[in-house]
Amino acid sequence: GDIWVAKTDGTGERRLTHLGACGGPALSPDGKRAAFHCRGDQDIYPDTGFGRIYLVETAGGEPKPLRFEGILAAEHPSFSPDGESLVFVGLSEVKMKGEGEAALVHASMSLCVGHIQSGKVRTILRQRNVMLDAGTVYGNPAFSPDGQWILWQQSGSDVSGGFAITDLKGKTLFRFPAKGDDPTPYWGASLAPDGQNVLCYTPATSDASEDTICRVDRRTGKSTELTTGASPAFVRNGTAIVFERWTNRWSDRASSNLWILELKPGASPRRIITDASEPAGAMLRR
């Protein structure tokens, strides 16, 4: 559960953290910093299932925890185009309801933009009294290339979810699937450098099925299947994707490997890193 960095051909692997329980990595626009979250600080964030956001230099060094005004716990950071802010999912007003094994944790969950240096926060969307045991409301946010809107996953539960695009005032500009009666989950939305296409994947529904990666054109709402796999991210200026595939997924010998696929006719996926997962940007893995 640590953060690593590598080139998109799989070479140059370097470990950036030794904290454990880390995930959700994202590279800064200049590639010099990585933001991520860790869930190991139980003394500060008991029973929320959320963690704290950290920054680390990709050249190496000690990870530094970030604090944002009014935010008790946060996850899924992603950099603004100028590298000065992060968009993330934050928790506030955390409350325990009930006692013992019947206790449930509720909180206000927000889609936030936080300035890295000052810690000041701008709330884009908020939902109060979310029962955290039932899954998240917002997930995997990312800025558009011009910084004027945000892509985010609609639900982090294991039974539903699509993605939406929202401007900085909280107005919905695009939603996929467009109709609410589509029961198919579409997870891990990732934006192309041109801001036009969105990657996502539909998770396996049984031991015999596989995750499927799709590319959605936000102008038309049309979805195109690309390959099998999960957690896709555009790399090489949008000309290729990196993603994960599982080996022995439903056994105690399960592992996940990173693959790359060039987005050109006739190209086949190629494995680049063994025992890795959750690519982000260009590219980080845990």
Coordinates of C-alpha atoms in Angstrom, one line a residue:
G1 CA 0.0 0.0 0.0
D2 CA 2.7 2.6 -0.9
I3 CA 3.2 5.0 -3.8
W4 CA 5.7 4.5 -6.6
V5 CA 6.6 6.4 -9.8
A6 CA 7.7 4.9 -13.1
K7 CA 7.9 5.8 -16.8
T8 CA 5.1 4.7 -19.0
D9 CA 7.3 1.9 -20.5
G10 CA 7.6 0.4 -17.1
T11 CA 11.2 1.3 -16.4
G12 CA 12.6 3.6 -13.7
E13 CA 10.4 2.3 -10.8
R14 CA 11.1 4.2 -7.6
R15 CA 9.3 4.0 -4.3
L16 CA 8.1 7.3 -2.9
T17 CA 6.5 6.3 0.4
H18 CA 6.9 3.8 3.3
L19 CA 3.6 4.8 5.1
G20 CA 1.4 1.9 4.0
A21 CA -2.4 2.1 3.5
C22 CA -1.9 4.7 0.7
G23 CA -3.8 5.2 -2.6
G24 CA -5.3 7.7 -5.0
P25 CA -2.0 9.1 -6.4
A26 CA -1.9 12.1 -8.8
L27 CA 1.0 13.9 -10.4
S28 CA 1.4 17.7 -10.4
P29 CA 1.4 19.3 -13.9
D30 CA 5.2 19.7 -13.8
G31 CA 5.7 16.1 -12.6
K32 CA 7.7 17.2 -9.6
R33 CA 5.2 16.4 -6.9
A34 CA 2.7 13.6 -6.1
A35 CA -0.4 14.0 -4.0
F36 CA -2.1 11.0 -2.4
H37 CA -4.0 9.9 0.6
C38 CA -3.3 7.5 3.5
R39 CA -5.7 5.8 5.9
G40 CA -3.3 4.9 8.7
D41 CA -3.9 7.9 11.1
Q42 CA -6.7 6.3 13.2
D43 CA -6.0 8.5 16.2
I44 CA -7.1 11.5 14.3
Y45 CA -9.8 10.0 12.0
P46 CA -11.3 7.1 13.9
D47 CA -14.0 5.0 12.1
T48 CA -14.5 7.3 9.1
G49 CA -12.9 5.1 6.5
F50 CA -11.2 8.2 5.2
G51 CA -7.6 9.4 5.6
R52 CA -5.3 12.4 5.1
I53 CA -3.8 13.9 2.0
Y54 CA -0.1 14.1 1.6
L55 CA 2.4 15.6 -0.8
V56 CA 5.8 14.2 -1.7
E57 CA 8.5 15.3 -4.2
T58 CA 8.9 12.8 -7.0
A59 CA 12.7 13.2 -6.7
G60 CA 12.4 11.8 -3.2
G61 CA 12.0 13.1 0.4
E62 CA 9.6 12.9 3.3
P63 CA 5.9 13.0 2.5
K64 CA 4.2 16.0 4.1
P65 CA 0.6 15.9 5.4
L66 CA -1.7 18.7 4.2
R67 CA -4.4 20.5 6.3
F68 CA -7.4 22.3 4.8
E69 CA -9.7 24.6 6.7
G70 CA -12.8 22.8 8.1
I71 CA -11.8 19.4 6.7
L72 CA -11.3 16.5 9.1
A73 CA -10.4 13.9 6.5
A74 CA -9.9 13.8 2.8
E75 CA -9.1 11.5 -0.1
H76 CA -8.7 11.3 -3.9
P77 CA -6.6 14.5 -4.5
S78 CA -5.9 15.8 -8.0
F79 CA -4.0 19.0 -9.0
S80 CA -5.3 22.1 -10.6
P81 CA -3.7 23.0 -14.0
D82 CA -1.5 25.6 -12.3
G83 CA -0.4 23.1 -9.6
E84 CA -1.3 25.5 -6.8
S85 CA -4.6 23.8 -5.6
L86 CA -6.0 20.3 -5.2
V87 CA -9.6 19.1 -5.8
F88 CA -10.5 16.4 -3.4
V89 CA -13.3 14.7 -1.5
G90 CA -13.5 16.0 2.1
L91 CA -15.3 15.1 5.3
S92 CA -16.5 17.5 8.0
E93 CA -19.1 17.4 10.8
V94 CA -18.3 13.7 11.6
K95 CA -20.7 12.2 14.0
M96 CA -21.1 8.7 15.6
K97 CA -24.7 7.5 15.9
G98 CA -25.5 4.5 18.1
E99 CA -23.3 2.5 20.3
G100 CA -21.1 -0.6 20.1
E101 CA -21.3 -2.8 17.0
A102 CA -24.5 -1.0 16.0
A103 CA -22.8 2.4 15.8
L104 CA -22.7 4.2 12.4
V105 CA -20.6 7.1 11.3
H106 CA -22.3 10.0 9.5
A107 CA -20.6 13.1 8.0
S108 CA -21.0 16.0 5.6
M109 CA -19.2 15.0 2.4
S110 CA -17.9 17.6 0.0
L111 CA -16.3 18.1 -3.3
C112 CA -13.7 20.7 -2.5
V113 CA -10.9 22.8 -4.0
G114 CA -8.1 23.5 -1.5
H115 CA -5.2 25.9 -1.9
I116 CA -2.1 24.0 -1.1
Q117 CA -0.1 26.8 0.6
S118 CA -2.9 28.6 2.5
G119 CA -5.2 25.7 3.3
K120 CA -8.2 27.8 2.2
V121 CA -11.1 25.7 0.8
R122 CA -13.8 26.3 -1.7
T123 CA -16.7 23.9 -1.6
I124 CA -18.2 23.0 -5.0
L125 CA -20.8 20.4 -3.8
R126 CA -21.8 19.1 -0.4
Q127 CA -24.2 16.5 1.0
R128 CA -24.9 16.4 4.7
N129 CA -25.5 13.5 7.0
V130 CA -24.0 10.8 4.6
M131 CA -23.8 7.4 6.2
L132 CA -20.2 6.4 5.5
D133 CA -20.8 2.7 5.9
A134 CA -23.1 2.8 2.8
G135 CA -20.4 4.2 0.5
T136 CA -19.3 7.6 -0.8
V137 CA -21.2 10.2 -2.6
Y138 CA -18.3 11.8 -4.5
G139 CA -15.1 10.2 -5.8
N140 CA -12.1 10.6 -8.1
P141 CA -12.4 14.3 -8.9
A142 CA -10.2 15.9 -11.5
F143 CA -9.9 19.3 -13.1
S144 CA -10.5 20.1 -16.8
P145 CA -7.4 21.2 -18.7
D146 CA -8.5 24.9 -18.4
G147 CA -9.5 24.5 -14.7
Q148 CA -13.1 25.7 -15.3
W149 CA -14.9 22.4 -14.5
I150 CA -14.5 19.2 -12.5
L151 CA -15.0 15.6 -13.5
W152 CA -16.1 13.3 -10.6
Q153 CA -17.5 9.9 -10.0
Q154 CA -21.1 10.0 -8.8
S155 CA -21.0 7.1 -6.3
G156 CA -18.4 5.0 -4.6
S157 CA -20.7 2.2 -3.6
D158 CA -20.2 -1.3 -5.0
V159 CA -23.6 -1.4 -6.7
S160 CA -24.0 1.9 -8.7
G161 CA -22.2 4.9 -10.1
G162 CA -21.6 6.9 -13.2
F163 CA -19.8 10.2 -13.5
A164 CA -20.6 13.9 -13.9
I165 CA -19.0 17.2 -15.0
T166 CA -19.7 20.2 -12.8
D167 CA -18.6 23.8 -13.1
L168 CA -16.9 25.6 -10.2
K169 CA -20.4 26.9 -9.0
G170 CA -21.7 23.4 -8.7
K171 CA -23.8 23.4 -11.9
T172 CA -24.0 20.0 -13.7
L173 CA -22.7 20.3 -17.3
F174 CA -22.7 16.6 -18.3
R175 CA -23.7 13.3 -16.8
F176 CA -23.0 9.7 -17.8
P177 CA -25.2 7.6 -18.1
A178 CA -27.6 10.4 -19.1
K179 CA -30.6 8.5 -17.8
G180 CA -30.9 7.4 -14.2
D181 CA -32.4 4.0 -15.2
D182 CA -29.1 2.5 -16.3
P183 CA -28.0 0.0 -13.6
T184 CA -24.5 -0.4 -14.9
P185 CA -21.7 1.0 -12.7
Y186 CA -19.1 3.2 -14.5
W187 CA -16.2 3.7 -12.2
G188 CA -12.8 5.4 -12.1
A189 CA -13.5 8.3 -14.6
S190 CA -10.2 9.7 -16.0
L191 CA -10.0 12.8 -18.3
A192 CA -8.1 13.1 -21.6
P193 CA -5.7 16.0 -22.0
D194 CA -8.0 17.6 -24.5
G195 CA -10.9 17.5 -22.0
Q196 CA -13.1 15.8 -24.5
N197 CA -12.9 12.1 -23.8
V198 CA -13.4 10.3 -20.5
L199 CA -12.1 6.9 -19.6
C200 CA -14.0 4.7 -17.2
Y201 CA -14.6 1.0 -16.5
T202 CA -17.5 -1.3 -15.7
P203 CA -16.5 -3.8 -12.9
A204 CA -16.8 -7.5 -13.3
T205 CA -20.2 -8.8 -12.1
S206 CA -19.1 -12.5 -11.5
D207 CA -16.1 -14.7 -11.2
A208 CA -16.4 -15.6 -14.9
S209 CA -16.6 -12.0 -16.1
E210 CA -14.0 -9.3 -16.6
D211 CA -13.7 -5.5 -16.0
T212 CA -14.3 -3.5 -19.2
I213 CA -12.7 -0.2 -20.1
C214 CA -14.7 2.3 -22.1
R215 CA -14.1 5.7 -23.6
V216 CA -17.0 8.2 -23.5
D217 CA -17.2 11.2 -25.8
R218 CA -18.8 14.0 -23.7
R219 CA -20.1 15.8 -26.8
T220 CA -22.2 12.9 -28.0
G221 CA -22.5 10.8 -24.8
K222 CA -21.4 7.7 -26.9
S223 CA -19.4 5.0 -25.1
T224 CA -16.9 2.8 -26.9
E225 CA -15.3 -0.3 -25.4
L226 CA -11.5 -0.3 -25.6
T227 CA -10.2 -3.4 -23.8
T228 CA -10.6 -5.5 -20.6
G229 CA -9.2 -4.0 -17.4
A230 CA -9.8 -1.4 -14.7
S231 CA -8.6 2.0 -13.3
P232 CA -7.6 3.4 -16.7
A233 CA -5.7 6.7 -17.2
F234 CA -4.6 8.6 -20.4
V235 CA -0.8 8.9 -20.9
R236 CA 1.5 10.2 -23.6
N237 CA -0.7 13.2 -24.3
G238 CA -3.8 11.1 -24.7
T239 CA -2.4 8.7 -27.4
A240 CA -2.3 5.7 -25.0
I241 CA -3.9 4.4 -21.8
V242 CA -2.4 2.7 -18.8
F243 CA -4.7 0.4 -16.8
E244 CA -4.7 -2.6 -14.4
R245 CA -5.6 -6.2 -14.9
W246 CA -5.9 -8.8 -12.2
T247 CA -4.2 -12.3 -12.0
N248 CA -5.9 -15.0 -9.8
R249 CA -8.3 -12.3 -8.8
W250 CA -10.6 -14.4 -6.7
S251 CA -8.0 -16.3 -4.8
D252 CA -5.5 -15.7 -2.0
R253 CA -2.8 -15.3 -4.7
A254 CA -4.4 -12.3 -6.3
S255 CA -2.2 -9.6 -7.8
S256 CA -2.7 -6.7 -10.2
N257 CA -0.5 -5.7 -13.1
L258 CA -0.2 -2.5 -15.1
W259 CA -0.7 -2.6 -18.9
I260 CA -0.4 0.0 -21.7
L261 CA -2.5 0.2 -24.8
E262 CA -1.6 2.5 -27.7
L263 CA -4.8 4.1 -29.1
K264 CA -4.3 3.2 -32.7
P265 CA -5.8 0.6 -35.0
G266 CA -4.5 -2.9 -34.5
A267 CA -2.6 -2.2 -31.2
S268 CA -2.6 -4.8 -28.5
P269 CA -2.2 -4.3 -24.7
R270 CA 1.3 -4.8 -23.3
R271 CA 2.2 -5.5 -19.7
I272 CA 4.7 -3.0 -18.3
I273 CA 4.7 -3.5 -14.5
T274 CA 4.1 -6.6 -12.4
D275 CA 2.2 -6.4 -9.1
A276 CA 1.0 -2.8 -9.3
S277 CA -2.4 -1.0 -9.4
E278 CA -4.2 2.3 -9.6
P279 CA -2.4 4.2 -12.4
A280 CA -2.8 8.0 -12.4
G281 CA -1.5 10.6 -14.7
A282 CA 1.8 9.5 -16.3
M283 CA 1.9 7.4 -14.1
L284 CA 1.8 6.5 -10.4
R285 CA 1.0 3.2 -8.9
R286 CA 0.5 1.8 -5.4

